[in-house]
GROMACS .gro file of C-alpha atoms in nm:
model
  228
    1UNK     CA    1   1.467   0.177  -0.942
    2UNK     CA    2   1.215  -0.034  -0.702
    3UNK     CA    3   1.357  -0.309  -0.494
    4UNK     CA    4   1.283  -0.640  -0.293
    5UNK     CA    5   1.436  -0.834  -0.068
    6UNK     CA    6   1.345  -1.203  -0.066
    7UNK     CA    7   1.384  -1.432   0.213
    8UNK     CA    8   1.460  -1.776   0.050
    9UNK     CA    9   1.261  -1.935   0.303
   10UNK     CA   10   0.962  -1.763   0.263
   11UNK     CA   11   0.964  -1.713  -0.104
   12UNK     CA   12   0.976  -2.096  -0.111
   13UNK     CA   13   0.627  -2.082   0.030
   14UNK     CA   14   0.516  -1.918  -0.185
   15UNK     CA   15   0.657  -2.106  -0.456
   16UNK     CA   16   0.531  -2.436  -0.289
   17UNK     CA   17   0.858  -2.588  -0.304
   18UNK     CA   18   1.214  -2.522  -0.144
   19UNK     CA   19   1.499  -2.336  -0.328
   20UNK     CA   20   1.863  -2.191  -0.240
   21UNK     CA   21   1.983  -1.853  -0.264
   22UNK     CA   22   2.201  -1.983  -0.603
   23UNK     CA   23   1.859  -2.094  -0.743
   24UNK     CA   24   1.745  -1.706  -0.671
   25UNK     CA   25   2.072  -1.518  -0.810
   26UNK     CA   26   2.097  -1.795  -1.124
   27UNK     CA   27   1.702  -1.728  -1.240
   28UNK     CA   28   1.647  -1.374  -1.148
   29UNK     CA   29   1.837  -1.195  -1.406
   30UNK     CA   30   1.668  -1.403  -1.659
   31UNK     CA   31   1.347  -1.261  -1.568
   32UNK     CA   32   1.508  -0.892  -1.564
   33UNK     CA   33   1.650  -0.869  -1.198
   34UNK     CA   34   1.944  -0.722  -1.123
   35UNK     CA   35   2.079  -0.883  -0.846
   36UNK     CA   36   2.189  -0.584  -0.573
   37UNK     CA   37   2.335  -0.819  -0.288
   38UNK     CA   38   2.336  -1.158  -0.129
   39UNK     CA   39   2.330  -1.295   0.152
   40UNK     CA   40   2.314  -1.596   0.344
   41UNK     CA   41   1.927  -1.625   0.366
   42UNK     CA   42   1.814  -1.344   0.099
   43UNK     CA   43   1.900  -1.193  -0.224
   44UNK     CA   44   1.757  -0.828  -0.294
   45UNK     CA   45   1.674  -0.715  -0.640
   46UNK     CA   46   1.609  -0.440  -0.865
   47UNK     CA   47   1.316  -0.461  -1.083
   48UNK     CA   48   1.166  -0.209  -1.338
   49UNK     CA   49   0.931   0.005  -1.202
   50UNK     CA   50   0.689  -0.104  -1.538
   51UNK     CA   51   0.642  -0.427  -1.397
   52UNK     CA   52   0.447  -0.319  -1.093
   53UNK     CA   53   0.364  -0.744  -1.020
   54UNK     CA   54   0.751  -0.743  -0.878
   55UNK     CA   55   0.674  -0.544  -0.617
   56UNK     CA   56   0.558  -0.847  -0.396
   57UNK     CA   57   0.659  -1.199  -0.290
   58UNK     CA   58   0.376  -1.380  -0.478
   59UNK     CA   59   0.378  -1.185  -0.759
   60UNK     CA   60   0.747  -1.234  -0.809
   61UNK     CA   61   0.642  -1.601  -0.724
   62UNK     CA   62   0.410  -1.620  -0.996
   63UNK     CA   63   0.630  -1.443  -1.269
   64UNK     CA   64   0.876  -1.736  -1.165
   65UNK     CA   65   0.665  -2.038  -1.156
   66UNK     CA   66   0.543  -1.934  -1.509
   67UNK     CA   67   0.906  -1.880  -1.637
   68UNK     CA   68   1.041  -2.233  -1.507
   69UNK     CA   69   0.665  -2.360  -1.667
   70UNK     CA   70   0.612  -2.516  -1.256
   71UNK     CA   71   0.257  -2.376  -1.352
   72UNK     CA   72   0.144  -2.141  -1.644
   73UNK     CA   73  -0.166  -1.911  -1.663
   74UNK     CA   74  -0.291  -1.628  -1.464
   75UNK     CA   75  -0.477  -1.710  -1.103
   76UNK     CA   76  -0.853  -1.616  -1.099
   77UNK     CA   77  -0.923  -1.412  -0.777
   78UNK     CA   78  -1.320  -1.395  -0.712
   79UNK     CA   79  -1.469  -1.035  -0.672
   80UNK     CA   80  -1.843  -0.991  -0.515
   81UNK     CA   81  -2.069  -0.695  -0.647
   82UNK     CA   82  -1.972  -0.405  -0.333
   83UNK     CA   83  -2.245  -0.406  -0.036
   84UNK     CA   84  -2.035  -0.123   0.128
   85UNK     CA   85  -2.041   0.244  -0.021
   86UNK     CA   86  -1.779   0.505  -0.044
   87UNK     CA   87  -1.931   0.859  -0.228
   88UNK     CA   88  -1.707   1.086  -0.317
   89UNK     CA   89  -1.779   1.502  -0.211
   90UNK     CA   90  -1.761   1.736  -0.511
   91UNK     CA   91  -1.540   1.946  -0.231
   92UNK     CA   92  -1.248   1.739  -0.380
   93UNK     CA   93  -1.271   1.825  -0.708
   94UNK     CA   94  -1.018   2.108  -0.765
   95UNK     CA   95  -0.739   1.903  -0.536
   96UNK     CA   96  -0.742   1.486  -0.536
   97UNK     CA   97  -1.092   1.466  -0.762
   98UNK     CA   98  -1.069   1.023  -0.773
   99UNK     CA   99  -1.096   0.737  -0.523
  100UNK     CA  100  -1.127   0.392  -0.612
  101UNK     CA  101  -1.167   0.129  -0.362
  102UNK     CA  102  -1.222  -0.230  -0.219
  103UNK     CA  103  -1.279  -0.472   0.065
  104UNK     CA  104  -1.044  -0.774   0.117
  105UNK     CA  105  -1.200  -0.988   0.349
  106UNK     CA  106  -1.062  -1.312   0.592
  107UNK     CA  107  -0.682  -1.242   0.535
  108UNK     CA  108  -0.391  -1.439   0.762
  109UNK     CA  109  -0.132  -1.184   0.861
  110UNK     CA  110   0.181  -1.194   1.017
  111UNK     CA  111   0.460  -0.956   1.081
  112UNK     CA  112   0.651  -1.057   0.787
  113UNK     CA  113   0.321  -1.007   0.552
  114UNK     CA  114   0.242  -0.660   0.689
  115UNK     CA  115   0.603  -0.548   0.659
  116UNK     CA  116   0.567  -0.659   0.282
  117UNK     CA  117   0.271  -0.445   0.246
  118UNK     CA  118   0.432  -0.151   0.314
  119UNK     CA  119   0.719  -0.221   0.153
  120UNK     CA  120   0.457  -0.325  -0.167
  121UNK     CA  121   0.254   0.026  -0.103
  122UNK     CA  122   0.585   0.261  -0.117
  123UNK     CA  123   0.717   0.106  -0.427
  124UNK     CA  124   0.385   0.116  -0.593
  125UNK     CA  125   0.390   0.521  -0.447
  126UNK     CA  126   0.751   0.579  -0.627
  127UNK     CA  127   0.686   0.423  -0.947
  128UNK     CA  128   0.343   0.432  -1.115
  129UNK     CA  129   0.196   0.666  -0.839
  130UNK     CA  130   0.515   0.872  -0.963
  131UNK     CA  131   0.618   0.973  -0.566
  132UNK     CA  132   0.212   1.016  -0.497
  133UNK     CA  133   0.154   1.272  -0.736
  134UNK     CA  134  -0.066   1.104  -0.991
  135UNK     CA  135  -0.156   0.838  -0.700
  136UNK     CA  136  -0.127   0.689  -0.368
  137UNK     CA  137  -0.269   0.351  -0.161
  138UNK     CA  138  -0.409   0.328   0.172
  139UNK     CA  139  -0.467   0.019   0.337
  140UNK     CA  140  -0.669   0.008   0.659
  141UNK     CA  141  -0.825  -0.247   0.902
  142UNK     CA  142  -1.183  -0.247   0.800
  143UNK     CA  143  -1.325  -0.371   1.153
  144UNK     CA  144  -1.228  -0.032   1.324
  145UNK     CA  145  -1.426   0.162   1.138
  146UNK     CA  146  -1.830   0.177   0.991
  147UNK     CA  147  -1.910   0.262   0.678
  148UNK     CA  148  -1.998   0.393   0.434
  149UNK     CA  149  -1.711   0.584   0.368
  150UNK     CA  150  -1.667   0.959   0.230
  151UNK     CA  151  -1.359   1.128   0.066
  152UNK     CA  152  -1.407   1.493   0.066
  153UNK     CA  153  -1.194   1.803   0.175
  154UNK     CA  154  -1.180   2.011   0.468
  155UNK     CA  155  -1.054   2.324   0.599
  156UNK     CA  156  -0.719   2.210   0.728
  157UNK     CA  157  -0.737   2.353   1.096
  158UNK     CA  158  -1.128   2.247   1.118
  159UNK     CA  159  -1.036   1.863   1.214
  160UNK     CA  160  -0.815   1.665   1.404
  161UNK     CA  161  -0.710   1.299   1.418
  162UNK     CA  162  -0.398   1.117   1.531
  163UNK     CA  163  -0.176   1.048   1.216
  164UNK     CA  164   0.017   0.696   1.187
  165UNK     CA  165   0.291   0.635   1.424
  166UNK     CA  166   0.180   0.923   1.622
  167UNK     CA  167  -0.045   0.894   1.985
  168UNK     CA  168  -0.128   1.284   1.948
  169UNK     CA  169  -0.434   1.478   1.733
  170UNK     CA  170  -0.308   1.696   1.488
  171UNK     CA  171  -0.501   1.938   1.286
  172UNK     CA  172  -0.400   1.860   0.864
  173UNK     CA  173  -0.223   2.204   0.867
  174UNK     CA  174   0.002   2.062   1.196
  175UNK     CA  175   0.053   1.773   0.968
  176UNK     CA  176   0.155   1.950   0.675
  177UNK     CA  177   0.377   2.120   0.862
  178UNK     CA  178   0.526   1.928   1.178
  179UNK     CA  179   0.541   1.526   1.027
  180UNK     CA  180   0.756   1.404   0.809
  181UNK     CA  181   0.555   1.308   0.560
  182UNK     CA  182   0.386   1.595   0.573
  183UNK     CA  183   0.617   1.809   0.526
  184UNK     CA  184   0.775   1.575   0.254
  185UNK     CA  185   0.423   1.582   0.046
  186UNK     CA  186   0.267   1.883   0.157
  187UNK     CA  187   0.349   2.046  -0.213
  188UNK     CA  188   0.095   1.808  -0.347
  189UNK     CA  189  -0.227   1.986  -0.144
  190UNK     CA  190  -0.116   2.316   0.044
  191UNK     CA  191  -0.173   2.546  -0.271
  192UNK     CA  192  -0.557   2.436  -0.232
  193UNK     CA  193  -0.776   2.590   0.042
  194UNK     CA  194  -0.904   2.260   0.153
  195UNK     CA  195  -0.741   1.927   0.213
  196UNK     CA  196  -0.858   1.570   0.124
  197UNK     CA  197  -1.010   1.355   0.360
  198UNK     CA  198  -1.120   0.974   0.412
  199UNK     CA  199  -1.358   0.956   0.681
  200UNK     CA  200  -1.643   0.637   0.786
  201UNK     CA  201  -1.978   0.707   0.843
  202UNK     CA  202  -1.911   0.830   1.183
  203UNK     CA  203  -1.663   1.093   1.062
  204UNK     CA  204  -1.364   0.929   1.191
  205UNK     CA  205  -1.050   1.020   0.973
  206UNK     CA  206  -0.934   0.693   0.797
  207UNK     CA  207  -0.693   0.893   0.596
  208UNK     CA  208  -0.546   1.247   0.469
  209UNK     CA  209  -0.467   1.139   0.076
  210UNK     CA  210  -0.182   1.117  -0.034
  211UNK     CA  211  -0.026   1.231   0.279
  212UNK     CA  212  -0.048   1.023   0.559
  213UNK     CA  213  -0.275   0.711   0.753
  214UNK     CA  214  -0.484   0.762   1.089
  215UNK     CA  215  -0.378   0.593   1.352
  216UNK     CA  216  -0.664   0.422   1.395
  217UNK     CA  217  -0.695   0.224   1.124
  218UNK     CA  218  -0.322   0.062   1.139
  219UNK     CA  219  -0.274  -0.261   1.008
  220UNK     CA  220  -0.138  -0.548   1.235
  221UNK     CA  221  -0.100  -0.892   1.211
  222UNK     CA  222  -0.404  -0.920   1.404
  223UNK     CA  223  -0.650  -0.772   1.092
  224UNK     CA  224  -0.824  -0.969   0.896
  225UNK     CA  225  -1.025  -0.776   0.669
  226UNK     CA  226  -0.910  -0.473   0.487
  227UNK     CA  227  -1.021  -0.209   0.316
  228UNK     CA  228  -0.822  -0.031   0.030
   0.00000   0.00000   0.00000
């Protein structure tokens, strides 16, 4: 099952007022937490997978303001017709055939907030992505790249780019078979003859779905537009 870890001080900006670690571990399980451990400044939960809005501080913040009826209603979140284009390649239909995406623009990040993200992106990875198989999330900083963007496939020793938390090119067959993450995913592309890739309009790799992130695109507390 998922988990979260909530820092009572932050979560009580997101709730817009302060609470206590009892307030946390008395309300939670009402909501359908199980309460995992305690501390002096956090509690961390377990939450079913189903309810995919757990997975975050605000929309654990929202489930609870509407419980305790602090405010009721679902928040309305403006979203502008696209003026950026991603096309897709027909090269990736026999291996990772779908890509949605979207532009989040003038964010405020700090470390705490990206942490979350990736904390937010796994659990979303393990539960309805079902450990990436059906699906998997990238999140990038937009302003490092141009688009439009293309996901296609490649040969996997015909490229190279540095993966995330490496400062080395690898070729997508290195990947697949020298990082972790490659090597803990690589059942989910190496039976096709080409791999999926995200790249801008400049052919710079954003991404290797559902394997791993390009360096180049990491996500800092200093981005403040992203692109999903």
């Amino acid at each position: 099952m998922p988990v979260i870890t909530l820092n009572v001080a932050r979560f009580s900006r997101f709730l817009g007022r302060s609470i206590t670690v009892e307030d946390l571990t008395k309300w939670l399980p009402w909501m359908g937490f199980d309460i995992e451990e305690v501390g002096e400044e956090q509690v961390k939960v377990e939450y079913n997978p189903n309810r995919i809005d757990f997975c975050s501080y605000a929309g654990v913040a929202r489930a609870l303001k509407g419980f305790l009826e602090w405010e009721t209603g679902l928040p309305r979140y403006e979203a502008k017709p696209p003026k950026e284009t991603l096309y897709i390649d027909k090269a990736v239909a026999d291996v990772r055939p779908y890509m949605l995406a979207a532009i989040v623009r003038n964010i405020s990040l700090d470390e705490e907030a990206v942490a979350e993200l990736m904390e937010m992106q796994e659990d979303l990875h393990w539960g309805i992505g079902r450990d990436r198989k059906k699906a998997s999330i990238g999140i990038h900083n937009l302003d490092v790249v141009k688009p439009p963007f293309k996901y296609t496939a490649v040969e996997p020793t015909s490229v190279k780019f540095v993966p995330l938390g490496k400062t080395e090119e690898m070729t997508p067959k290195e990947i697949l078979e020298k990082h972790e993450k490659g090597i803990a995913y690589k059942h989910l592309v190496d039976w096709a003859p080409r791999v999926p890739l995200l790249v801008d309009s400049e052919d710079r790799v954003l991404s290797m779905p559902p394997i791993i992130n390009g360096e180049l695109t990491r996500v800092t507390e200093y981005t403040r537009n992203l692109f999903l």
